Structure formats: structure tokens, C-alpha cells
């Protein structure tokens, strides 16, 4: 099998890449990485010295592709399927990339800030940073609300890179800083994402690991 994804089933950025792979039924070998195992951590760093996942290996093309957005664009170019993750139209593709960046920088990252703080010792919490992250999440939610009011996907009728980015960011974001009842369109959009077979499969595979999520304390 040409493709292998080095990942962890609880990692939100890994979810982003998995959604794209499952969306087009792209054959790949899943390689679950336990960062707590020195040998597995070293093997991941040999592929990508930063030691971050996901990383996609492509034996047939001799390529190692890190970072979820880059992985999805790579799949779109070299392993295309029924779903095109980047529109052919340049302007729409540019807006799709912008939405992907928005979701990663202003939803995904503050969500991870909250999770990361839960892993800190009690005497080293960053309460100010977490408060700022929650404000940023609320602002981002409000900006996304009208963007999904049409009832389709993030960029309209087609499922794209932006939806791959939105699925994990909003799922975990809503767990940590709930949408509440003032964002009905965003709530409905998340439900559509959860019902999408590709993301539903990601959630099903992650469910046994949810107990590893750090609790607030």
C-alpha cells in the first residue's frame, strides 16, 4: 500500500486528514503513534523532526508530507476522488484556503490552548491565556454563524478542505466552550458534519480514546 498516515485517533489535526482520506475512500495504512513510547516518538521525528502528527508517507512517490492542510492538498492533487477539496475556480479556492486558515488559527488553536492548560500542574495554570482563548472562540463562532446559515457546507454546496478543518475544530471547540442557543446555524452545521459518513467514522474510531481527554481542574 503506497500511503501511510502516522497519527493518533484522538488528535484533532489528525482527524482533519482522516476526514479527507475517508471522504474519498483513499486506501492507506494507518500507523497509530504513541508519543509516550520513545521508539515510536523517535520514528515520527525521523519522518518530521518537529515530532508533530499527522504525517503522510507516500512510498510510490518517495514523499513525506506533514501538516494536515498540506496532506489534504497533496491528496487532492495526486490521489483525487469524487470529492474535490479545493475548488477549480481560483477565487473560490482562495476563499476556501482562507477559511481553512481561519478555522485552524482562530478556532483550532485556542481550543488546543484550553486543552493544553488542563495538562499543566495546578500551580502553573495560564488562566489569563485560557480566558483569552475562550473570548477568541466566541468571536470566531459569531463570525462563522452567518457563513453556514445557508444550510450547506462551509463554502456552499460542495464539501471542501474548509469542512475537513471545521469538523475537529468545532467538535472539540463545542465541548470546551459550548456554542449555546444563540448560534443555531453553527449548531446545525456541526450536526451535519457529525452525520457525514467520513467524520462519523472518525468519531467512532476515536470514541474508545475519549477517556484520555484531560479533565478541567
mmCIF file with all atom_site columns, C-alpha atoms in Angstrom, residues 120-203:
data_model
loop_
_atom_site.group_PDB
_atom_site.id
_atom_site.type_symbol
_atom_site.label_atom_id
_atom_site.label_alt_id
_atom_site.label_comp_id
_atom_site.label_asym_id
_atom_site.label_entity_id
_atom_site.label_seq_id
_atom_site.pdbx_PDB_ins_code
_atom_site.Cartn_x
_atom_site.Cartn_y
_atom_site.Cartn_z
_atom_site.occupancy
_atom_site.B_iso_or_equiv
_atom_site.pdbx_formal_charge
_atom_site.auth_seq_id
_atom_site.auth_comp_id
_atom_site.auth_asym_id
_atom_site.auth_atom_id
_atom_site.pdbx_PDB_model_num
ATOM 1  C CA . UNK A 1 120 ? -0.352  21.899 33.302 1.00 0.00 ? 120 UNK A CA 1
ATOM 2  C CA . UNK A 1 121 ? 0.362   21.464 37.014 1.00 0.00 ? 121 UNK A CA 1
ATOM 3  C CA . UNK A 1 122 ? -2.120  23.221 39.274 1.00 0.00 ? 122 UNK A CA 1
ATOM 4  C CA . UNK A 1 123 ? 0.440   25.857 40.255 1.00 0.00 ? 123 UNK A CA 1
ATOM 5  C CA . UNK A 1 124 ? 1.333   26.682 36.652 1.00 0.00 ? 124 UNK A CA 1
ATOM 6  C CA . UNK A 1 125 ? -2.048  27.278 35.042 1.00 0.00 ? 125 UNK A CA 1
ATOM 7  C CA . UNK A 1 126 ? -2.389  30.062 32.473 1.00 0.00 ? 126 UNK A CA 1
ATOM 8  C CA . UNK A 1 127 ? -5.824  31.334 33.480 1.00 0.00 ? 127 UNK A CA 1
ATOM 9  C CA . UNK A 1 128 ? -5.379  34.597 31.600 1.00 0.00 ? 128 UNK A CA 1
ATOM 10 C CA . UNK A 1 129 ? -4.380  32.753 28.420 1.00 0.00 ? 129 UNK A CA 1
ATOM 11 C CA . UNK A 1 130 ? -7.343  30.394 28.702 1.00 0.00 ? 130 UNK A CA 1
ATOM 12 C CA . UNK A 1 131 ? -9.722  33.319 29.226 1.00 0.00 ? 131 UNK A CA 1
ATOM 13 C CA . UNK A 1 132 ? -8.327  34.957 26.079 1.00 0.00 ? 132 UNK A CA 1
ATOM 14 C CA . UNK A 1 133 ? -8.730  31.686 24.173 1.00 0.00 ? 133 UNK A CA 1
ATOM 15 C CA . UNK A 1 134 ? -12.385 31.463 25.195 1.00 0.00 ? 134 UNK A CA 1
ATOM 16 C CA . UNK A 1 135 ? -13.023 35.034 24.028 1.00 0.00 ? 135 UNK A CA 1
ATOM 17 C CA . UNK A 1 136 ? -11.361 34.246 20.701 1.00 0.00 ? 136 UNK A CA 1
ATOM 18 C CA . UNK A 1 137 ? -13.510 31.147 20.300 1.00 0.00 ? 137 UNK A CA 1
ATOM 19 C CA . UNK A 1 138 ? -16.706 33.077 20.961 1.00 0.00 ? 138 UNK A CA 1
ATOM 20 C CA . UNK A 1 139 ? -15.675 35.767 18.462 1.00 0.00 ? 139 UNK A CA 1
ATOM 21 C CA . UNK A 1 140 ? -14.826 33.151 15.840 1.00 0.00 ? 140 UNK A CA 1
ATOM 22 C CA . UNK A 1 141 ? -18.106 31.306 16.388 1.00 0.00 ? 141 UNK A CA 1
ATOM 23 C CA . UNK A 1 142 ? -20.028 34.540 15.841 1.00 0.00 ? 142 UNK A CA 1
ATOM 24 C CA . UNK A 1 143 ? -18.133 35.200 12.606 1.00 0.00 ? 143 UNK A CA 1
ATOM 25 C CA . UNK A 1 144 ? -18.841 31.679 11.328 1.00 0.00 ? 144 UNK A CA 1
ATOM 26 C CA . UNK A 1 145 ? -22.553 31.711 12.207 1.00 0.00 ? 145 UNK A CA 1
ATOM 27 C CA . UNK A 1 146 ? -23.709 33.655 9.110  1.00 0.00 ? 146 UNK A CA 1
ATOM 28 C CA . UNK A 1 147 ? -21.299 31.721 6.886  1.00 0.00 ? 147 UNK A CA 1
ATOM 29 C CA . UNK A 1 148 ? -23.257 28.496 7.413  1.00 0.00 ? 148 UNK A CA 1
ATOM 30 C CA . UNK A 1 149 ? -26.746 29.990 7.551  1.00 0.00 ? 149 UNK A CA 1
ATOM 31 C CA . UNK A 1 150 ? -27.470 28.709 4.025  1.00 0.00 ? 150 UNK A CA 1
ATOM 32 C CA . UNK A 1 151 ? -27.711 25.154 5.335  1.00 0.00 ? 151 UNK A CA 1
ATOM 33 C CA . UNK A 1 152 ? -24.996 23.637 3.160  1.00 0.00 ? 152 UNK A CA 1
ATOM 34 C CA . UNK A 1 153 ? -21.303 23.157 3.784  1.00 0.00 ? 153 UNK A CA 1
ATOM 35 C CA . UNK A 1 154 ? -18.735 25.717 4.820  1.00 0.00 ? 154 UNK A CA 1
ATOM 36 C CA . UNK A 1 155 ? -18.144 27.044 1.313  1.00 0.00 ? 155 UNK A CA 1
ATOM 37 C CA . UNK A 1 156 ? -21.573 26.298 -0.136 1.00 0.00 ? 156 UNK A CA 1
ATOM 38 C CA . UNK A 1 157 ? -22.851 23.119 -1.748 1.00 0.00 ? 157 UNK A CA 1
ATOM 39 C CA . UNK A 1 158 ? -19.521 21.296 -2.044 1.00 0.00 ? 158 UNK A CA 1
ATOM 40 C CA . UNK A 1 159 ? -17.659 19.572 0.807  1.00 0.00 ? 159 UNK A CA 1
ATOM 41 C CA . UNK A 1 160 ? -14.144 21.051 0.854  1.00 0.00 ? 160 UNK A CA 1
ATOM 42 C CA . UNK A 1 161 ? -10.881 21.497 2.726  1.00 0.00 ? 161 UNK A CA 1
ATOM 43 C CA . UNK A 1 162 ? -12.710 24.029 4.916  1.00 0.00 ? 162 UNK A CA 1
ATOM 44 C CA . UNK A 1 163 ? -15.136 21.350 6.132  1.00 0.00 ? 163 UNK A CA 1
ATOM 45 C CA . UNK A 1 164 ? -12.249 18.990 6.907  1.00 0.00 ? 164 UNK A CA 1
ATOM 46 C CA . UNK A 1 165 ? -10.803 21.783 9.066  1.00 0.00 ? 165 UNK A CA 1
ATOM 47 C CA . UNK A 1 166 ? -14.134 22.658 10.654 1.00 0.00 ? 166 UNK A CA 1
ATOM 48 C CA . UNK A 1 167 ? -15.099 19.160 11.771 1.00 0.00 ? 167 UNK A CA 1
ATOM 49 C CA . UNK A 1 168 ? -12.487 18.597 14.522 1.00 0.00 ? 168 UNK A CA 1
ATOM 50 C CA . UNK A 1 169 ? -12.132 22.272 15.444 1.00 0.00 ? 169 UNK A CA 1
ATOM 51 C CA . UNK A 1 170 ? -15.849 22.778 16.052 1.00 0.00 ? 170 UNK A CA 1
ATOM 52 C CA . UNK A 1 171 ? -16.435 19.364 17.623 1.00 0.00 ? 171 UNK A CA 1
ATOM 53 C CA . UNK A 1 172 ? -13.794 19.881 20.288 1.00 0.00 ? 172 UNK A CA 1
ATOM 54 C CA . UNK A 1 173 ? -14.462 23.615 20.490 1.00 0.00 ? 173 UNK A CA 1
ATOM 55 C CA . UNK A 1 174 ? -18.106 22.994 21.327 1.00 0.00 ? 174 UNK A CA 1
ATOM 56 C CA . UNK A 1 175 ? -17.061 20.520 24.020 1.00 0.00 ? 175 UNK A CA 1
ATOM 57 C CA . UNK A 1 176 ? -14.788 23.064 25.702 1.00 0.00 ? 176 UNK A CA 1
ATOM 58 C CA . UNK A 1 177 ? -16.636 26.318 25.001 1.00 0.00 ? 177 UNK A CA 1
ATOM 59 C CA . UNK A 1 178 ? -20.200 25.353 24.029 1.00 0.00 ? 178 UNK A CA 1
ATOM 60 C CA . UNK A 1 179 ? -21.974 27.250 21.279 1.00 0.00 ? 179 UNK A CA 1
ATOM 61 C CA . UNK A 1 180 ? -25.061 27.864 23.403 1.00 0.00 ? 180 UNK A CA 1
ATOM 62 C CA . UNK A 1 181 ? -28.506 28.663 21.993 1.00 0.00 ? 181 UNK A CA 1
ATOM 63 C CA . UNK A 1 182 ? -27.538 31.868 20.168 1.00 0.00 ? 182 UNK A CA 1
ATOM 64 C CA . UNK A 1 183 ? -25.743 30.105 17.307 1.00 0.00 ? 183 UNK A CA 1
ATOM 65 C CA . UNK A 1 184 ? -28.404 27.859 15.746 1.00 0.00 ? 184 UNK A CA 1
ATOM 66 C CA . UNK A 1 185 ? -26.796 27.768 12.297 1.00 0.00 ? 185 UNK A CA 1
ATOM 67 C CA . UNK A 1 186 ? -23.382 26.763 13.617 1.00 0.00 ? 186 UNK A CA 1
ATOM 68 C CA . UNK A 1 187 ? -25.014 24.126 15.820 1.00 0.00 ? 187 UNK A CA 1
ATOM 69 C CA . UNK A 1 188 ? -26.913 22.712 12.840 1.00 0.00 ? 188 UNK A CA 1
ATOM 70 C CA . UNK A 1 189 ? -23.755 22.749 10.725 1.00 0.00 ? 189 UNK A CA 1
ATOM 71 C CA . UNK A 1 190 ? -21.851 20.745 13.331 1.00 0.00 ? 190 UNK A CA 1
ATOM 72 C CA . UNK A 1 191 ? -24.667 18.195 13.353 1.00 0.00 ? 191 UNK A CA 1
ATOM 73 C CA . UNK A 1 192 ? -24.393 17.916 9.558  1.00 0.00 ? 192 UNK A CA 1
ATOM 74 C CA . UNK A 1 193 ? -20.666 17.333 9.911  1.00 0.00 ? 193 UNK A CA 1
ATOM 75 C CA . UNK A 1 194 ? -21.210 14.635 12.537 1.00 0.00 ? 194 UNK A CA 1
ATOM 76 C CA . UNK A 1 195 ? -23.659 12.902 10.191 1.00 0.00 ? 195 UNK A CA 1
ATOM 77 C CA . UNK A 1 196 ? -21.244 12.961 7.255  1.00 0.00 ? 196 UNK A CA 1
ATOM 78 C CA . UNK A 1 197 ? -20.059 9.333  6.886  1.00 0.00 ? 197 UNK A CA 1
ATOM 79 C CA . UNK A 1 198 ? -16.356 10.267 6.768  1.00 0.00 ? 198 UNK A CA 1
ATOM 80 C CA . UNK A 1 199 ? -16.481 12.251 10.004 1.00 0.00 ? 199 UNK A CA 1
ATOM 81 C CA . UNK A 1 200 ? -18.870 9.815  11.671 1.00 0.00 ? 200 UNK A CA 1
ATOM 82 C CA . UNK A 1 201 ? -16.232 7.113  11.059 1.00 0.00 ? 201 UNK A CA 1
ATOM 83 C CA . UNK A 1 202 ? -13.514 9.305  12.604 1.00 0.00 ? 202 UNK A CA 1
ATOM 84 C CA . UNK A 1 203 ? -15.659 9.856  15.697 1.00 0.00 ? 203 UNK A CA 1
#
